């Protein structure tokens, strides 16, 4: 479990700060992540990687000569925002184009794609190669649906070496795609990590058992078996990966790179014992092992698990795999000395853009900015009470996190509105600021809600009750997908689901938005009261020494509070009907 | 905990095998450990490091250009034998002398010193620099009593760079000593590792608490406090280390290398958050941070803990710290390409030597060889029963381990005796073989017993009852020190202590050795019966679902069995009176 932190909400920021100090020989900070602190003599294609934090050496630890040029570093296990990716990629671009490469997760795809669209629109040549190496995450004929795990390193290494060799963006993209097509991974887990400040691990596997194919964030696996011997695990790994060879590969006579990756708590000594058999089995199958890697290549905090990745080489891939690389978290061979450079980031590149908007949408943006100010005020008033509930139910920081996020959202929303932004853009700016300053899961969830509702409102179309209801429903779906919670789990989902359903039903029944919102708020408040009651019971039970009563969080309570506050803003706002 | 293994007794061997496969670009196996797979153009001083296994990258992971030339790799957390050190050092020596460097632990000092004496006697120039960086393990005015922890890497790095630069043994030794004198470490722990096949961690720290100054194998610390914040821990680390500066160092204006080391389960992300404050505090104190290291530099399987090491630089140390290095577990900068070499180890270098012996001692050696054969036979007969007891009490491998060890000891003892060895040498060969083949704690303990008794018997003096009693008493002390167990803990200590005391008392009372041995055996058997009774109770309790009844091991039972068997050998042997 994670034991050392200050404010859990500040963990990712402080981690990035400490990392940049520790890795100053390789990286420098830019808004959204890090880029290289050095440059080659000639400009090259820039490889920009990224994803959630908590996977060291992925992703900042892989920035340096022969590897990535920049890494967008999101919050813990949370995709970086489009703005972060944009900022890092723009700082990394040397005029020869940018390859974005990252593991195939919905949140990452969403945000990296938004950044890519924006950069392409601005005249940068930006391409994407997704890493999809995890054989258990989708069938073989749907490789495009597979997750990326330790295969990330393989694709990054090949693309980074191709860029370093001076190849153009077409070739770097082609080789990264080729490397991904020839890379397969198989992971197992014995237990999940415990995030900073959390009470319990992300997932648990019964003692003595092993989850097969389980994802690095606890995504479901395909089977659970007794923990095998080291030999048994090596046999399981190799048998499956030899069953699923990339097109055109036959084992006998092949050259192959095995990467045996520890996720955090499976240590080098165990990995070497497993590797001993992996090496023998590949050898017996007639393959030649080339420059293997055994160690922590893509982790998940202190998750207990490991994975085997096989990269099936051809001559071109082998040259690139053997090429030198030098980053904080991955070093190989002798890299030629490079000169230090200092990257200057334009202030405005670190900001979300403000596009054109209709007059009606700008007016709505102003209403939203006012509503955000009301929400911040309401949360100030309620912060002590939210903190009190969270001290019984969680770690006590919910009130502070909501305050910090809503203040930042208020300020960013107001600035955007004053700059002429439409409804979608005001909410996008507010979302970015909320997530940035609040951190933590609730910060990410609130950013998701604001952004999703904003997408439904757009920057040019007239607002309708239907559009608001659709946006809220999409936000509700996004929150459920994000937190993997269901109604009854005593989280914000308990409130947002009935809120969204009631709002849709009332709007469908032809009621005015203000009335529909009021009815929906009633439904959310009923859920919030149920959580608050449980928390009160829990408080009493805890003081009587009981521990197994579940862990409600105050998300439903603060959600209902926000809905009620926004309702007042709607009632006062003639623009919405 | 360690989850992936095959036979726990084979873990260290299989780990070394897998490591050598994975790290074939850097190392090749020799009996006792690994040496470099490459050589520089000109011969250099050879740096040989080593210690118990379980501390990756220490020690095999630190072999390569710019670092060590060889590593003696002992069993898990157990010193390598003198023979292992001898074999590795001899293979590593390039004719310019050998520096042995390792952490200051009694077992390591014993075995490395024996190897050094033997190598020096054979004409090699071999010196030693102990690493003593752990500030909590002894007061400041007794630095020579301090343990070595992550400071190992500092001393090895400086010595390795000095050797690589072509310096002679005097300079390499001087600089290693200088680096050690300027290196201080402070460690904390939240919980111990669980060894392969073990039921419980090596030590436990109450939840939410932190042991201050606790050693990496669970050696007692100096305090226990609530887990502080990351900032609090950084402040604790830096304050203490700035309090205890090496001679001639003042903080302001100094150049210092911080090494923030994770012991296994404290992951990079947490270390970066802690490092952020370490960096700031050093900066605020007026010191300039130079090329820091944050990561896993010296581990203890998956122990939850971390340490801060400070190396206070001068110009000479800074040049050596900045020099390139390239090993499986530690890489820095660009090392010039080296040529691959294959080391040939003389068969006889891998064997313990057989020195001159008196005729009487050779006769006694023959008696001992026969007794070892009887012991192997007795353990064959009892293996099932010992396994049955151990399946209740432990992991069920005790019988197999004792068989494997005693067979190897029988064969090695017989070979030595036939080659004319005296009593001490026969027992030394038997001990080496037992430890080598049995592995595990019981293998190491039995090797210690045989070796210690052998030392008392010598290769030239006549055997007396007093000499035997003294040897057994020394062995009893060694076993207690080794396992940190006391009488009543239901381990072999329960049997060996009354055995040794009774033997000494009976001999002091003037009884013949055979009679004294019989009386001592009775005492050992009484202890063994008590263990066996407890195991029977435990078996019943376990089947009734109770778990907290303690974990006796069958060591006392097998010890008594060996004593009884040896008694028969004594009674038949007219040489001993």
PDB file of C-alpha atoms in Angstrom, chain A residues 1-6 11 14-15 17-19 21-22 25 53-56 58 190 199 207 227-233 264-270 272-277 279 291-294 296 299 301-302 304 306 326 328 331-335, chain B residues 1-6 11 14-15 17-19 21-22 25 53-56 58 190 199 207 227-233 264-270 272-277 279 291-294 296 299 301-302 304 306 326 328 331-335:
ATOM      1  CA  UNK A   1       0.000   0.000   0.000  1.00  0.00           C
ATOM      2  CA  UNK A   2       1.037   3.600  -0.481  1.00  0.00           C
ATOM      3  CA  UNK A   3       2.173   4.894   2.904  1.00  0.00           C
ATOM      4  CA  UNK A   4       4.160   8.018   2.140  1.00  0.00           C
ATOM      5  CA  UNK A   5       2.266  11.086   0.971  1.00  0.00           C
ATOM      6  CA  UNK A   6       1.238  14.519   2.146  1.00  0.00           C
ATOM      7  CA  UNK A  11       0.150  13.431  -4.658  1.00  0.00           C
ATOM      8  CA  UNK A  14       4.187  16.503  -5.828  1.00  0.00           C
ATOM      9  CA  UNK A  15       5.292  13.253  -7.419  1.00  0.00           C
ATOM     10  CA  UNK A  17       7.776  17.773  -8.946  1.00  0.00           C
ATOM     11  CA  UNK A  18      10.034  15.337  -7.070  1.00  0.00           C
ATOM     12  CA  UNK A  19      10.519  13.292 -10.214  1.00  0.00           C
ATOM     13  CA  UNK A  21      14.116  17.212  -9.424  1.00  0.00           C
ATOM     14  CA  UNK A  22      15.453  13.669  -9.304  1.00  0.00           C
ATOM     15  CA  UNK A  25      19.591  15.234 -16.038  1.00  0.00           C
ATOM     16  CA  UNK A  53       0.456   8.432 -13.113  1.00  0.00           C
ATOM     17  CA  UNK A  54       1.307   5.493 -10.861  1.00  0.00           C
ATOM     18  CA  UNK A  55       2.971   3.337 -13.509  1.00  0.00           C
ATOM     19  CA  UNK A  56       6.625   4.360 -13.148  1.00  0.00           C
ATOM     20  CA  UNK A  58       5.819   4.892 -17.447  1.00  0.00           C
ATOM     21  CA  UNK A 190      -2.192 -11.553  -6.757  1.00  0.00           C
ATOM     22  CA  UNK A 199      -8.335   2.562   2.969  1.00  0.00           C
ATOM     23  CA  UNK A 207      -5.063 -15.470  -0.627  1.00  0.00           C
ATOM     24  CA  UNK A 227      -0.925 -19.582  -7.498  1.00  0.00           C
ATOM     25  CA  UNK A 228       1.269 -21.913  -9.563  1.00  0.00           C
ATOM     26  CA  UNK A 229       4.961 -22.553  -9.055  1.00  0.00           C
ATOM     27  CA  UNK A 230       7.361 -20.213 -10.790  1.00  0.00           C
ATOM     28  CA  UNK A 231       7.818 -22.888 -13.438  1.00  0.00           C
ATOM     29  CA  UNK A 232       4.081 -23.339 -13.793  1.00  0.00           C
ATOM     30  CA  UNK A 233       3.584 -19.632 -14.335  1.00  0.00           C
ATOM     31  CA  UNK A 264       5.322  -3.482  -8.084  1.00  0.00           C
ATOM     32  CA  UNK A 265       5.506  -6.076  -5.309  1.00  0.00           C
ATOM     33  CA  UNK A 266       6.747  -9.069  -7.292  1.00  0.00           C
ATOM     34  CA  UNK A 267      10.440  -8.489  -6.886  1.00  0.00           C
ATOM     35  CA  UNK A 268      13.466  -9.077  -9.077  1.00  0.00           C
ATOM     36  CA  UNK A 269      14.460 -12.289  -7.324  1.00  0.00           C
ATOM     37  CA  UNK A 270      11.076 -13.900  -8.059  1.00  0.00           C
ATOM     38  CA  UNK A 272      14.579 -14.177 -12.162  1.00  0.00           C
ATOM     39  CA  UNK A 273      13.269 -17.536 -10.940  1.00  0.00           C
ATOM     40  CA  UNK A 274      10.331 -17.269 -13.374  1.00  0.00           C
ATOM     41  CA  UNK A 275      12.587 -15.969 -16.143  1.00  0.00           C
ATOM     42  CA  UNK A 276      14.850 -19.003 -15.823  1.00  0.00           C
ATOM     43  CA  UNK A 277      12.012 -21.173 -17.151  1.00  0.00           C
ATOM     44  CA  UNK A 279      14.256 -18.565 -21.210  1.00  0.00           C
ATOM     45  CA  UNK A 291      18.475  -8.810 -25.148  1.00  0.00           C
ATOM     46  CA  UNK A 292      15.744  -9.666 -22.650  1.00  0.00           C
ATOM     47  CA  UNK A 293      14.440  -7.337 -19.955  1.00  0.00           C
ATOM     48  CA  UNK A 294      13.551  -8.529 -16.462  1.00  0.00           C
ATOM     49  CA  UNK A 296       9.858  -3.201 -13.382  1.00  0.00           C
ATOM     50  CA  UNK A 299       4.060  -0.836 -12.730  1.00  0.00           C
ATOM     51  CA  UNK A 301       2.114   1.321  -7.588  1.00  0.00           C
ATOM     52  CA  UNK A 302       2.765  -1.741  -5.402  1.00  0.00           C
ATOM     53  CA  UNK A 304       1.363  -7.698  -6.778  1.00  0.00           C
ATOM     54  CA  UNK A 306       3.699  -9.670 -13.266  1.00  0.00           C
ATOM     55  CA  UNK A 326      18.983   6.868 -21.733  1.00  0.00           C
ATOM     56  CA  UNK A 328      15.571   8.063 -15.785  1.00  0.00           C
ATOM     57  CA  UNK A 331      18.814   2.894 -19.927  1.00  0.00           C
ATOM     58  CA  UNK A 332      20.569   0.794 -22.487  1.00  0.00           C
ATOM     59  CA  UNK A 333      24.012   0.990 -24.050  1.00  0.00           C
ATOM     60  CA  UNK A 334      25.953   4.160 -24.688  1.00  0.00           C
ATOM     61  CA  UNK A 335      24.055   7.206 -25.905  1.00  0.00           C
TER      62      UNK A 335
ATOM     63  CA  UNK B   1       5.386 -11.525   0.214  1.00  0.00           C
ATOM     64  CA  UNK B   2       7.297 -13.827  -2.116  1.00  0.00           C
ATOM     65  CA  UNK B   3       4.723 -15.773  -4.110  1.00  0.00           C
ATOM     66  CA  UNK B   4       6.619 -17.162  -7.072  1.00  0.00           C
ATOM     67  CA  UNK B   5       9.079 -19.984  -6.450  1.00  0.00           C
ATOM     68  CA  UNK B   6       9.534 -23.658  -7.055  1.00  0.00           C
ATOM     69  CA  UNK B  11      15.287 -20.483  -4.739  1.00  0.00           C
ATOM     70  CA  UNK B  14      17.401 -20.795  -9.483  1.00  0.00           C
ATOM     71  CA  UNK B  15      17.401 -17.047  -8.962  1.00  0.00           C
ATOM     72  CA  UNK B  17      20.545 -19.056 -12.843  1.00  0.00           C
ATOM     73  CA  UNK B  18      17.708 -16.887 -14.148  1.00  0.00           C
ATOM     74  CA  UNK B  19      19.658 -13.744 -13.334  1.00  0.00           C
ATOM     75  CA  UNK B  21      20.387 -15.722 -18.285  1.00  0.00           C
ATOM     76  CA  UNK B  22      18.715 -12.339 -18.076  1.00  0.00           C
ATOM     77  CA  UNK B  25      25.247  -9.139 -21.569  1.00  0.00           C
ATOM     78  CA  UNK B  53      20.816 -12.872  -1.877  1.00  0.00           C
ATOM     79  CA  UNK B  54      17.496 -11.051  -1.751  1.00  0.00           C
ATOM     80  CA  UNK B  55      18.878  -7.526  -2.037  1.00  0.00           C
ATOM     81  CA  UNK B  56      18.757  -6.951  -5.815  1.00  0.00           C
ATOM     82  CA  UNK B  58      22.929  -6.005  -4.720  1.00  0.00           C
ATOM     83  CA  UNK B 190       6.768  -0.369   7.785  1.00  0.00           C
ATOM     84  CA  UNK B 199       4.255 -18.326   6.323  1.00  0.00           C
ATOM     85  CA  UNK B 207      -0.277  -0.907  11.179  1.00  0.00           C
ATOM     86  CA  UNK B 227       3.961   6.969  10.008  1.00  0.00           C
ATOM     87  CA  UNK B 228       4.720  10.627   9.250  1.00  0.00           C
ATOM     88  CA  UNK B 229       3.776  12.489   6.094  1.00  0.00           C
ATOM     89  CA  UNK B 230       6.201  12.314   3.194  1.00  0.00           C
ATOM     90  CA  UNK B 231       7.437  15.746   4.213  1.00  0.00           C
ATOM     91  CA  UNK B 232       7.787  14.665   7.834  1.00  0.00           C
ATOM     92  CA  UNK B 233       9.884  11.680   6.837  1.00  0.00           C
ATOM     93  CA  UNK B 264      10.932  -3.212  -2.113  1.00  0.00           C
ATOM     94  CA  UNK B 265       7.321  -2.158  -1.579  1.00  0.00           C
ATOM     95  CA  UNK B 266       7.770   1.598  -1.234  1.00  0.00           C
ATOM     96  CA  UNK B 267       7.428   2.525  -4.856  1.00  0.00           C
ATOM     97  CA  UNK B 268       8.996   5.173  -7.069  1.00  0.00           C
ATOM     98  CA  UNK B 269       5.991   7.487  -6.903  1.00  0.00           C
ATOM     99  CA  UNK B 270       6.183   7.646  -3.086  1.00  0.00           C
ATOM    100  CA  UNK B 272       9.568  11.031  -5.608  1.00  0.00           C
ATOM    101  CA  UNK B 273       7.122  12.707  -3.224  1.00  0.00           C
ATOM    102  CA  UNK B 274       9.605  12.228  -0.359  1.00  0.00           C
ATOM    103  CA  UNK B 275      12.527  13.244  -2.558  1.00  0.00           C
ATOM    104  CA  UNK B 276      10.844  16.531  -3.421  1.00  0.00           C
ATOM    105  CA  UNK B 277      11.280  17.639   0.200  1.00  0.00           C
ATOM    106  CA  UNK B 279      15.928  18.108  -2.350  1.00  0.00           C
ATOM    107  CA  UNK B 291      23.385  13.563  -9.608  1.00  0.00           C
ATOM    108  CA  UNK B 292      20.909  12.092  -7.115  1.00  0.00           C
ATOM    109  CA  UNK B 293      19.525   8.565  -7.235  1.00  0.00           C
ATOM    110  CA  UNK B 294      15.909   7.740  -6.413  1.00  0.00           C
ATOM    111  CA  UNK B 296      15.595   0.599  -5.652  1.00  0.00           C
ATOM    112  CA  UNK B 299      16.337  -4.026  -1.443  1.00  0.00           C
ATOM    113  CA  UNK B 301      12.700  -8.658  -1.228  1.00  0.00           C
ATOM    114  CA  UNK B 302       9.400  -6.791  -0.874  1.00  0.00           C
ATOM    115  CA  UNK B 304       8.196  -1.985   3.010  1.00  0.00           C
ATOM    116  CA  UNK B 306      13.108   3.223   2.552  1.00  0.00           C
ATOM    117  CA  UNK B 326      26.889  -0.304 -16.870  1.00  0.00           C
ATOM    118  CA  UNK B 328      22.193  -5.120 -15.047  1.00  0.00           C
ATOM    119  CA  UNK B 331      23.577   2.136 -15.339  1.00  0.00           C
ATOM    120  CA  UNK B 332      24.906   5.604 -15.740  1.00  0.00           C
ATOM    121  CA  UNK B 333      26.227   7.522 -18.732  1.00  0.00           C
ATOM    122  CA  UNK B 334      28.003   6.020 -21.683  1.00  0.00           C
ATOM    123  CA  UNK B 335      30.500   3.236 -21.057  1.00  0.00           C
TER     124      UNK B 335
END
